[in-house]
Amino acid sequence: MSSEQSVAGDCPHCRAAVPRSRVIIEYETDAGPGVYAECPECEDVVAPT
């Protein structure tokens, strides 16, 4: 598994990398897939960017 696949994105609050293992929900939008995940640093539920 590449590092790109193991990271969902960055936390918009604290800029920490959010791993895919922290994804809570994935959904489809008109603009493409979306996710919500728990940030490992600030522990907020965020939409990683």
PDB file of C-alpha atoms in Angstrom:
ATOM      1  CA  MET A   1       0.000   0.000   0.000  1.00  0.00           C
ATOM      2  CA  SER A   2       1.439   3.373  -0.958  1.00  0.00           C
ATOM      3  CA  SER A   3       1.555   6.282   1.474  1.00  0.00           C
ATOM      4  CA  GLU A   4      -0.963   8.183  -0.698  1.00  0.00           C
ATOM      5  CA  GLN A   5      -3.523   5.419  -0.191  1.00  0.00           C
ATOM      6  CA  SER A   6      -2.922   5.251   3.573  1.00  0.00           C
ATOM      7  CA  VAL A   7      -3.573   8.988   4.160  1.00  0.00           C
ATOM      8  CA  ALA A   8      -7.084  10.435   3.780  1.00  0.00           C
ATOM      9  CA  GLY A   9      -5.809  14.029   3.821  1.00  0.00           C
ATOM     10  CA  ASP A  10      -4.856  16.759   6.267  1.00  0.00           C
ATOM     11  CA  CYS A  11      -6.890  18.049   9.206  1.00  0.00           C
ATOM     12  CA  PRO A  12      -8.280  21.508   8.365  1.00  0.00           C
ATOM     13  CA  HIS A  13      -7.880  22.526  12.033  1.00  0.00           C
ATOM     14  CA  CYS A  14      -4.373  21.420  13.033  1.00  0.00           C
ATOM     15  CA  ARG A  15      -2.933  20.323   9.625  1.00  0.00           C
ATOM     16  CA  ALA A  16      -2.004  16.823  10.913  1.00  0.00           C
ATOM     17  CA  ALA A  17      -2.062  13.939   8.426  1.00  0.00           C
ATOM     18  CA  VAL A  18      -5.259  11.912   8.857  1.00  0.00           C
ATOM     19  CA  PRO A  19      -4.737   8.196   8.101  1.00  0.00           C
ATOM     20  CA  ARG A  20      -7.376   6.213   6.189  1.00  0.00           C
ATOM     21  CA  SER A  21      -7.710   3.961   9.239  1.00  0.00           C
ATOM     22  CA  ARG A  22      -9.419   6.924  10.995  1.00  0.00           C
ATOM     23  CA  VAL A  23     -12.127   7.338   8.304  1.00  0.00           C
ATOM     24  CA  ILE A  24     -15.600   7.139   9.837  1.00  0.00           C
ATOM     25  CA  ILE A  25     -17.730   7.512   6.699  1.00  0.00           C
ATOM     26  CA  GLU A  26     -17.183   7.800   2.947  1.00  0.00           C
ATOM     27  CA  TYR A  27     -19.870   9.213   0.646  1.00  0.00           C
ATOM     28  CA  GLU A  28     -20.395  10.356  -2.926  1.00  0.00           C
ATOM     29  CA  THR A  29     -21.150  13.941  -3.938  1.00  0.00           C
ATOM     30  CA  ASP A  30     -21.610  15.640  -7.296  1.00  0.00           C
ATOM     31  CA  ALA A  31     -18.004  16.872  -6.949  1.00  0.00           C
ATOM     32  CA  GLY A  32     -16.633  13.388  -6.166  1.00  0.00           C
ATOM     33  CA  PRO A  33     -16.038  11.272  -3.068  1.00  0.00           C
ATOM     34  CA  GLY A  34     -16.063  12.788   0.402  1.00  0.00           C
ATOM     35  CA  VAL A  35     -14.977  11.506   3.807  1.00  0.00           C
ATOM     36  CA  TYR A  36     -15.246  12.326   7.469  1.00  0.00           C
ATOM     37  CA  ALA A  37     -12.522  11.057   9.770  1.00  0.00           C
ATOM     38  CA  GLU A  38     -11.208  11.513  13.296  1.00  0.00           C
ATOM     39  CA  CYS A  39      -8.004  13.541  13.463  1.00  0.00           C
ATOM     40  CA  PRO A  40      -5.295  11.687  15.413  1.00  0.00           C
ATOM     41  CA  GLU A  41      -3.886  14.958  16.817  1.00  0.00           C
ATOM     42  CA  CYS A  42      -6.843  17.181  17.812  1.00  0.00           C
ATOM     43  CA  GLU A  43      -9.366  14.279  17.895  1.00  0.00           C
ATOM     44  CA  ASP A  44     -12.022  16.326  16.077  1.00  0.00           C
ATOM     45  CA  VAL A  45     -14.209  14.751  13.395  1.00  0.00           C
ATOM     46  CA  VAL A  46     -13.169  16.538  10.201  1.00  0.00           C
ATOM     47  CA  ALA A  47     -13.437  16.451   6.423  1.00  0.00           C
ATOM     48  CA  PRO A  48      -9.738  16.013   5.515  1.00  0.00           C
ATOM     49  CA  THR A  49      -8.424  18.243   2.733  1.00  0.00           C
TER      50      THR A  49
END
